[in-house]
N, CA, C and O atoms as CSV, one atom per row, in Angstrom:
chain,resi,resn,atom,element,x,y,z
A,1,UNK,N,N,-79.309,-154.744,-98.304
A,1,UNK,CA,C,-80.139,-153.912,-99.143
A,1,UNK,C,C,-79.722,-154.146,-100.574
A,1,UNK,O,O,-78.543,-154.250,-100.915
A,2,UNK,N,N,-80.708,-154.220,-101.357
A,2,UNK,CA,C,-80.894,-154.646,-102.716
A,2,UNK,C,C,-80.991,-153.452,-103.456
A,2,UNK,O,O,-81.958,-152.920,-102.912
A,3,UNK,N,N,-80.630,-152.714,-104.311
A,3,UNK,CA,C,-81.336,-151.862,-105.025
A,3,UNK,C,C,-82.126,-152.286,-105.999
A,3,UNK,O,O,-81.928,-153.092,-106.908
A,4,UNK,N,N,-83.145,-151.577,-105.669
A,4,UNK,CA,C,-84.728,-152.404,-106.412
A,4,UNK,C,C,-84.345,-151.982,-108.230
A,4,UNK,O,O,-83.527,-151.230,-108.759
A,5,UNK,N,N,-85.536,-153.020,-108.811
A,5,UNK,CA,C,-84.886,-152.887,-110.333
A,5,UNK,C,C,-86.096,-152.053,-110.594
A,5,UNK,O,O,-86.076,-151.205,-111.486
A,6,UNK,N,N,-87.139,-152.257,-109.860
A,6,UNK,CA,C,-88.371,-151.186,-110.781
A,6,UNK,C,C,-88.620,-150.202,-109.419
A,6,UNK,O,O,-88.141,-150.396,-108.302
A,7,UNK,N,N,-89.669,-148.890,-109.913
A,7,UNK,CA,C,-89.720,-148.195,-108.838
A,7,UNK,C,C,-91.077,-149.218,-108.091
A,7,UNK,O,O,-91.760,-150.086,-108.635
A,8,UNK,N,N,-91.124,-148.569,-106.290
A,8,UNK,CA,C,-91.954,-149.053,-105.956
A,8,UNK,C,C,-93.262,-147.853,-106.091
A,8,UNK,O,O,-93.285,-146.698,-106.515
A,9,UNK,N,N,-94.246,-148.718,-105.534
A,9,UNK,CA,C,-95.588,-147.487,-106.025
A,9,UNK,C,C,-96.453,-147.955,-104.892
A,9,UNK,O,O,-96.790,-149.137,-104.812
A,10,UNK,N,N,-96.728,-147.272,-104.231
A,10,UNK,CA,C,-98.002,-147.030,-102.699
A,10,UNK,C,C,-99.098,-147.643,-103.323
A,10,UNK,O,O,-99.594,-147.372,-104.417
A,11,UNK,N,N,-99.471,-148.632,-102.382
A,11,UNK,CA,C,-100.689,-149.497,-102.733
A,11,UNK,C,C,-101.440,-149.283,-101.469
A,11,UNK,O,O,-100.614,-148.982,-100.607
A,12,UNK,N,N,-102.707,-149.305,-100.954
A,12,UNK,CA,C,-103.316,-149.307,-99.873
A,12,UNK,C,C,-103.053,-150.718,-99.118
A,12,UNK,O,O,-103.373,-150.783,-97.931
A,13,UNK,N,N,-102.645,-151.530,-99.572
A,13,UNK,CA,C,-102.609,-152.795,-98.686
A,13,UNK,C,C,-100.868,-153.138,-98.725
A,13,UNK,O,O,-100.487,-154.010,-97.944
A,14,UNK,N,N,-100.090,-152.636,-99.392
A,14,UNK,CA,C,-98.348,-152.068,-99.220
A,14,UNK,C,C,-98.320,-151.571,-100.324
A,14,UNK,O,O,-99.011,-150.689,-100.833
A,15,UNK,N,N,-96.779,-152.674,-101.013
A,15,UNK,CA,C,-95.915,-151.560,-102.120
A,15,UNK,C,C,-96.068,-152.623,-103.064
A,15,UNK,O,O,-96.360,-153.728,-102.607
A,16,UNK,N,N,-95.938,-152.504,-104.177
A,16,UNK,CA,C,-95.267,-152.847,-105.481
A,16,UNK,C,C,-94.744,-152.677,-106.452
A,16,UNK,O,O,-94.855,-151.522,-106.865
A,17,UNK,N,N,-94.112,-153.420,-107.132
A,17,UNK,CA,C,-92.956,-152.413,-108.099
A,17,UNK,C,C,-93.872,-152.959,-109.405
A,17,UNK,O,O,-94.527,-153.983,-109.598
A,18,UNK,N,N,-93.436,-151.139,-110.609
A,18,UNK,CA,C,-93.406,-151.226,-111.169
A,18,UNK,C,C,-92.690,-151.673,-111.958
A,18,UNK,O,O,-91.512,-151.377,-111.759
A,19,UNK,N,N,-93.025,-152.736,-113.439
A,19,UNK,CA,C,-91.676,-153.250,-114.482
A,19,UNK,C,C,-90.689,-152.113,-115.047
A,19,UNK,O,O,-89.628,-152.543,-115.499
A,20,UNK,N,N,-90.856,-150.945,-115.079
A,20,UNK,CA,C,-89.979,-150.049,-115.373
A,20,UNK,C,C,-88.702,-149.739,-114.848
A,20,UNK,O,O,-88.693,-149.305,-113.696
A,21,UNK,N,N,-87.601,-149.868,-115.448
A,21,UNK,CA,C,-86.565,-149.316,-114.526
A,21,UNK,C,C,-86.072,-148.400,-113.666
A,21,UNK,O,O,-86.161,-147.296,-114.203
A,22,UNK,N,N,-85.492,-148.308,-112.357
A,22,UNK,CA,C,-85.818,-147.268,-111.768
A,22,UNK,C,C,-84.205,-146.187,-112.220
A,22,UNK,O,O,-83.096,-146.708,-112.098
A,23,UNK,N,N,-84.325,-144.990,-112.623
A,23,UNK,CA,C,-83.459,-144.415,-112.981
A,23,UNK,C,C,-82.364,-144.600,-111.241
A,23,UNK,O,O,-82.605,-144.885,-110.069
A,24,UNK,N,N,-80.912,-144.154,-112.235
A,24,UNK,CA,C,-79.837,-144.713,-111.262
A,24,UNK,C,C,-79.651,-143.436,-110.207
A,24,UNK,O,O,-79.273,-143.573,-109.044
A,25,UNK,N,N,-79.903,-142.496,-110.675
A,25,UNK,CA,C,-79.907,-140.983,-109.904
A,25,UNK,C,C,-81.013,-141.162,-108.127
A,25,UNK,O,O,-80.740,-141.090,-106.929
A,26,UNK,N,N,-82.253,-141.411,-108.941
A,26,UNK,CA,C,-83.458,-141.913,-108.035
A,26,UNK,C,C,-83.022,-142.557,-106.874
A,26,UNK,O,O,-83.065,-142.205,-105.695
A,27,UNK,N,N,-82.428,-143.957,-107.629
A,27,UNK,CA,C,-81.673,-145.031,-106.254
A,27,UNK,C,C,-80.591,-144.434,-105.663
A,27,UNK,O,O,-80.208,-145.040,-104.662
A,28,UNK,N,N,-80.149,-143.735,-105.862
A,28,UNK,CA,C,-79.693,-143.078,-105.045
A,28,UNK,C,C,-79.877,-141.947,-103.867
A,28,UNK,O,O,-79.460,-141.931,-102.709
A,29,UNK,N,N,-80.542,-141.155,-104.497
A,29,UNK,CA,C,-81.755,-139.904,-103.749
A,29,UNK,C,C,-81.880,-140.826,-102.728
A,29,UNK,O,O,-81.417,-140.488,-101.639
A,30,UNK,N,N,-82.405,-141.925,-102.827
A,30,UNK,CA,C,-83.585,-142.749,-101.894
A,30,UNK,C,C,-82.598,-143.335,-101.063
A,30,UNK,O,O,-83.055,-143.695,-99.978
A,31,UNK,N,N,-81.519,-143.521,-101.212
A,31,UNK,CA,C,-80.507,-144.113,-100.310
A,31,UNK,C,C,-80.057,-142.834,-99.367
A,31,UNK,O,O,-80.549,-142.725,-98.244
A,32,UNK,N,N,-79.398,-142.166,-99.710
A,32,UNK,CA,C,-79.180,-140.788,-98.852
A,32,UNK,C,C,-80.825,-140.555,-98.420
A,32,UNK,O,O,-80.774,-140.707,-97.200
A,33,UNK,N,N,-81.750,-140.369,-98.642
A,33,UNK,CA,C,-83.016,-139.960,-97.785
A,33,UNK,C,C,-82.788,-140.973,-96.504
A,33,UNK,O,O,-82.654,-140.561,-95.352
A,34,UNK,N,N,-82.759,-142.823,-97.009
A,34,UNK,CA,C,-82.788,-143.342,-95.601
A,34,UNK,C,C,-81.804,-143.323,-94.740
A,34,UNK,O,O,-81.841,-143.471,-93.518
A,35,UNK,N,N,-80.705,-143.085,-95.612
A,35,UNK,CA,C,-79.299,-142.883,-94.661
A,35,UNK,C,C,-79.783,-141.445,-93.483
A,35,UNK,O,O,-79.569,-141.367,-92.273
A,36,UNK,N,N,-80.359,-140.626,-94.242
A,36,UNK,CA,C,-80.656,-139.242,-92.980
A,36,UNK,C,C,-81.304,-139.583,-91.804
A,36,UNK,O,O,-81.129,-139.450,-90.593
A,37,UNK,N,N,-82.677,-140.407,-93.098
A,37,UNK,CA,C,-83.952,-140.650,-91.483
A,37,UNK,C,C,-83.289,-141.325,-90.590
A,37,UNK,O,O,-83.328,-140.926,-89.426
A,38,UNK,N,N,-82.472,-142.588,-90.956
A,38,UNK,CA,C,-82.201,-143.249,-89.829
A,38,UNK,C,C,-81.111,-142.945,-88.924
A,38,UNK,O,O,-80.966,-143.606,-87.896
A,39,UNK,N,N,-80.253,-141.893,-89.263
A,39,UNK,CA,C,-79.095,-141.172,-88.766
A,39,UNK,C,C,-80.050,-140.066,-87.675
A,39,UNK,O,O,-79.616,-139.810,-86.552
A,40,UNK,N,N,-81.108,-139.595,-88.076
A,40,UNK,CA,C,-81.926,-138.454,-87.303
A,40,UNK,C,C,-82.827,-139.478,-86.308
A,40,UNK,O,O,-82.918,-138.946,-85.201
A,41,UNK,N,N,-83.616,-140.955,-86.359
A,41,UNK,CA,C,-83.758,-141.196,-85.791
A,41,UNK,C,C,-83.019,-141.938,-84.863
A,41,UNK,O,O,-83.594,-142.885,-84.326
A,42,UNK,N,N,-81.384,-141.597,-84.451
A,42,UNK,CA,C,-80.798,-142.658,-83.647
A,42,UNK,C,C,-80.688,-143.951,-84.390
A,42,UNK,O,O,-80.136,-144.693,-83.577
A,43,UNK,N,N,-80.929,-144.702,-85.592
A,43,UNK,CA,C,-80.666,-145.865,-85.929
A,43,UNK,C,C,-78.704,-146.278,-85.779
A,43,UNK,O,O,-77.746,-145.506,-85.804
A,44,UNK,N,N,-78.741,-147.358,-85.671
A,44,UNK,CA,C,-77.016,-147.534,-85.733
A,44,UNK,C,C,-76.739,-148.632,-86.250
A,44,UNK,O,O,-75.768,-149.229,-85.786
A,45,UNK,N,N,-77.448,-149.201,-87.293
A,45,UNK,CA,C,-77.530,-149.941,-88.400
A,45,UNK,C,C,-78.395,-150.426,-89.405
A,45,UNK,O,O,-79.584,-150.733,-89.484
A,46,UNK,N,N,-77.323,-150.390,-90.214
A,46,UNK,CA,C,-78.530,-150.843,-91.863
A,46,UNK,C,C,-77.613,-152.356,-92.074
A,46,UNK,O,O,-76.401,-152.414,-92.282
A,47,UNK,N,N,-78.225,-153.108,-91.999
A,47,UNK,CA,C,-77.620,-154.438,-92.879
A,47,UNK,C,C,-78.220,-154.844,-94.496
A,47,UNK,O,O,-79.357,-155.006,-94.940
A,48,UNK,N,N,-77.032,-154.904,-95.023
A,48,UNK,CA,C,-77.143,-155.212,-96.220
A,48,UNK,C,C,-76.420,-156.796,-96.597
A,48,UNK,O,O,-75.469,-157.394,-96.092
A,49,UNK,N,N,-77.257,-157.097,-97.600
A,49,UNK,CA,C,-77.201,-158.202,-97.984
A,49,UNK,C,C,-76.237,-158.900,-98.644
A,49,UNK,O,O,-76.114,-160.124,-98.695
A,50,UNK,N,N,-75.436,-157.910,-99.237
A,50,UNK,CA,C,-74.371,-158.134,-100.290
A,50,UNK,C,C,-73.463,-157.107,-100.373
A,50,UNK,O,O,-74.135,-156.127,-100.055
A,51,UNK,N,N,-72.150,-156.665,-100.646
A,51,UNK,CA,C,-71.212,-155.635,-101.045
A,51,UNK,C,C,-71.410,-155.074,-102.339
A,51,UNK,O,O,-71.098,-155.678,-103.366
A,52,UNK,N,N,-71.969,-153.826,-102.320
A,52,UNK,CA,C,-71.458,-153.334,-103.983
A,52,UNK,C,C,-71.198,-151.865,-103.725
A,52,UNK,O,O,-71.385,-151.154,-102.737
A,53,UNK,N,N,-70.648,-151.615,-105.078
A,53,UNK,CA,C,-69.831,-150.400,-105.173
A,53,UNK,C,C,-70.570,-149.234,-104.574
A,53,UNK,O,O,-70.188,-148.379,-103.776
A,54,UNK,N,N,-71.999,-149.468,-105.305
A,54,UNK,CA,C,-73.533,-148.846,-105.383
A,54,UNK,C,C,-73.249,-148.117,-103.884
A,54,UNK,O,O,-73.131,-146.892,-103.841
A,55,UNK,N,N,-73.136,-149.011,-102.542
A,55,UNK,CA,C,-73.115,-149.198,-101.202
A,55,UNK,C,C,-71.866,-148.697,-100.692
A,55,UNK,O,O,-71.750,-147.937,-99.731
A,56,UNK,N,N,-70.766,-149.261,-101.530
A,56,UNK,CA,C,-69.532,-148.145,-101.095
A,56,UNK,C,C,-69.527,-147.275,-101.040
A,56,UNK,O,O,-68.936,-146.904,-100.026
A,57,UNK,N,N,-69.789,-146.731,-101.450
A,57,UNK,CA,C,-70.078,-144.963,-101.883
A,57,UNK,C,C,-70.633,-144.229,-101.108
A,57,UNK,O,O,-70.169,-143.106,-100.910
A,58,UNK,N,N,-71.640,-144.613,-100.538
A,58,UNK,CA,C,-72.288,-144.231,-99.498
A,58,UNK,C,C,-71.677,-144.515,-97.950
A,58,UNK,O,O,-72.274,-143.983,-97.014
A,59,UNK,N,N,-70.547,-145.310,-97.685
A,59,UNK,CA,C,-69.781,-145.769,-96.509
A,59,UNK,C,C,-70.118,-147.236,-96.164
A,59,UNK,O,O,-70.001,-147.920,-95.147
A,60,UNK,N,N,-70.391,-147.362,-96.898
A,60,UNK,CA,C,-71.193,-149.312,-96.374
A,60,UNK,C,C,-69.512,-150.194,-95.982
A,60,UNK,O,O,-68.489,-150.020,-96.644
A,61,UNK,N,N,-69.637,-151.140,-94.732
A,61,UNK,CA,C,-68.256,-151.648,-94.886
A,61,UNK,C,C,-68.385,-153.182,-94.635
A,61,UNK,O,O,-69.135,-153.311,-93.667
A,62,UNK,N,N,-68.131,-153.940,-94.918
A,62,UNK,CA,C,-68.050,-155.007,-94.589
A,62,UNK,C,C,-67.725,-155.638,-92.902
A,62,UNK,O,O,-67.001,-154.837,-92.309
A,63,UNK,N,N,-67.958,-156.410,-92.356
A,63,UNK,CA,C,-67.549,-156.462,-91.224
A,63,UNK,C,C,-68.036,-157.883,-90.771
A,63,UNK,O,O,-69.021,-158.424,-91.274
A,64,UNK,N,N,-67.291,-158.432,-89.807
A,64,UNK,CA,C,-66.771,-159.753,-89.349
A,64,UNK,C,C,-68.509,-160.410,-88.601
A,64,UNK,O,O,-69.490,-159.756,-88.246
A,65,UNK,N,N,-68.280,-161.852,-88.601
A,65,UNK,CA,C,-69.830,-162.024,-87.818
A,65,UNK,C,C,-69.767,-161.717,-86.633
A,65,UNK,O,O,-70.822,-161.416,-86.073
A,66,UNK,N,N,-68.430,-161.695,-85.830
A,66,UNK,CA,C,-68.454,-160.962,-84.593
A,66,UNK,C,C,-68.891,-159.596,-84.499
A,66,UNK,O,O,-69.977,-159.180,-84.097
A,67,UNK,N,N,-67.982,-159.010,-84.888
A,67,UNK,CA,C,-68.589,-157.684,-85.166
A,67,UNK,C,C,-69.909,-157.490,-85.445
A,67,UNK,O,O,-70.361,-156.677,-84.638
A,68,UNK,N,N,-70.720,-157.860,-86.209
A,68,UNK,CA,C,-72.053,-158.110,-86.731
A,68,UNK,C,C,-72.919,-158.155,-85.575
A,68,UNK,O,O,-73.681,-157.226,-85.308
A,69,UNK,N,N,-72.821,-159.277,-84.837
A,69,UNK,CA,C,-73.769,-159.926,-83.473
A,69,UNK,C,C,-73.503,-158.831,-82.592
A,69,UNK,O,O,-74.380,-158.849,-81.730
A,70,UNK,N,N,-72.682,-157.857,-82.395
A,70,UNK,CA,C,-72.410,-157.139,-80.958
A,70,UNK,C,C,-72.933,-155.750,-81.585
A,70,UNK,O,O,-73.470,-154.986,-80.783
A,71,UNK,N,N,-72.827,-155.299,-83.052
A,71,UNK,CA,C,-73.777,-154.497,-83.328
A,71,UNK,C,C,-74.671,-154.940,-83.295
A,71,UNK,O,O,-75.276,-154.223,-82.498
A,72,UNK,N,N,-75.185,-155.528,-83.530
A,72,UNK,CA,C,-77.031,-156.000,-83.620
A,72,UNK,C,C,-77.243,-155.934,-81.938
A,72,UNK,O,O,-78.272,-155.467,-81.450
A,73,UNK,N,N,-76.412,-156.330,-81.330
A,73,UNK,CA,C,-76.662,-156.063,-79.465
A,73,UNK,C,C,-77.196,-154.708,-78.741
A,73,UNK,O,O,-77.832,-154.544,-77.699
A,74,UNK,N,N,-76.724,-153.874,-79.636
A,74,UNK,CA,C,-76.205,-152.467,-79.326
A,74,UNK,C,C,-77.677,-151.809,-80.066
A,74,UNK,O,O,-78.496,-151.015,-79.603
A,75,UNK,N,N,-77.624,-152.442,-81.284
A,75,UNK,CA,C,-79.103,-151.592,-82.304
A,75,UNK,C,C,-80.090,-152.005,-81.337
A,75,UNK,O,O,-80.831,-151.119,-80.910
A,76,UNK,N,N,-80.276,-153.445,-80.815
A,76,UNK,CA,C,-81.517,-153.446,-80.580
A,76,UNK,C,C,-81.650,-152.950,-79.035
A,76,UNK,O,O,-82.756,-152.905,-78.496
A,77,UNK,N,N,-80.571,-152.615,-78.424
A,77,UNK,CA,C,-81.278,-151.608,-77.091
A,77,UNK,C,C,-81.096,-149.958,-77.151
A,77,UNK,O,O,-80.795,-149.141,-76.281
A,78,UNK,N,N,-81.348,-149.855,-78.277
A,78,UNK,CA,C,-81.599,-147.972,-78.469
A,78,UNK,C,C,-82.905,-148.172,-78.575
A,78,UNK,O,O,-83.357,-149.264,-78.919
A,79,UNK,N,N,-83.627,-147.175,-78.302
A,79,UNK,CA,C,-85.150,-147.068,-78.132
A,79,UNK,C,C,-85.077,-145.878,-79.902
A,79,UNK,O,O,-84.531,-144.776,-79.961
A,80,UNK,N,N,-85.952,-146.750,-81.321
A,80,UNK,CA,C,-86.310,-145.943,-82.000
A,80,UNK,C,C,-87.069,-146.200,-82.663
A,80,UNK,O,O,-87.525,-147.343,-82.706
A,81,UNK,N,N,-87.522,-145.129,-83.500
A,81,UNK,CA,C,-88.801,-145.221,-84.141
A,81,UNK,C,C,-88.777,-144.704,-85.669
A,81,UNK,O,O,-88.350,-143.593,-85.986
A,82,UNK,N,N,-89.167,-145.427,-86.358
A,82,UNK,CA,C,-88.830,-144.865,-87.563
A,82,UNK,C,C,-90.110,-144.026,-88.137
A,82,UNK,O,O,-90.029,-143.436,-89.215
């Protein structure tokens, strides 16, 4: 997970971002919102793309490609729905 540089904005055919910056408070809100949904829907992973502090903070940890493949084993036989 990337934190986006502009906000996104509801389009009828998806999303797109606006050139404006997205305040740093916001990206955050929006991180704790998906951290809940996916904690309330049974999710048992978020993969992210890169390490940052941004992500520390929130509990993000780094972890081995082993580790990696046997979670991804585990996410994809929970039955959920976002």
């Amino acid at each position: 997970m990337r934190p986006a540089q502009g906000s996104a904005q509801p389009l009828q055919a998806g999303w797109a971002r606006r050139a404006t910056p997205q305040p740093t408070q916001a990206s955050k809100a929006a991180l704790i919102n998906l951290l809940y949904r996916l904690k309330e829907k049974d999710f048992s992973l978020l993969d992210v793309q890169y390490m940052t502090e941004h992500l520390k903070m929130f509990g993000a940890v780094e972890i081995s490609l082993d580790e990696y493949k046997d979670e991804m084993v585990e996410a994809y036989q929970r039955i959920c729905e976002f």
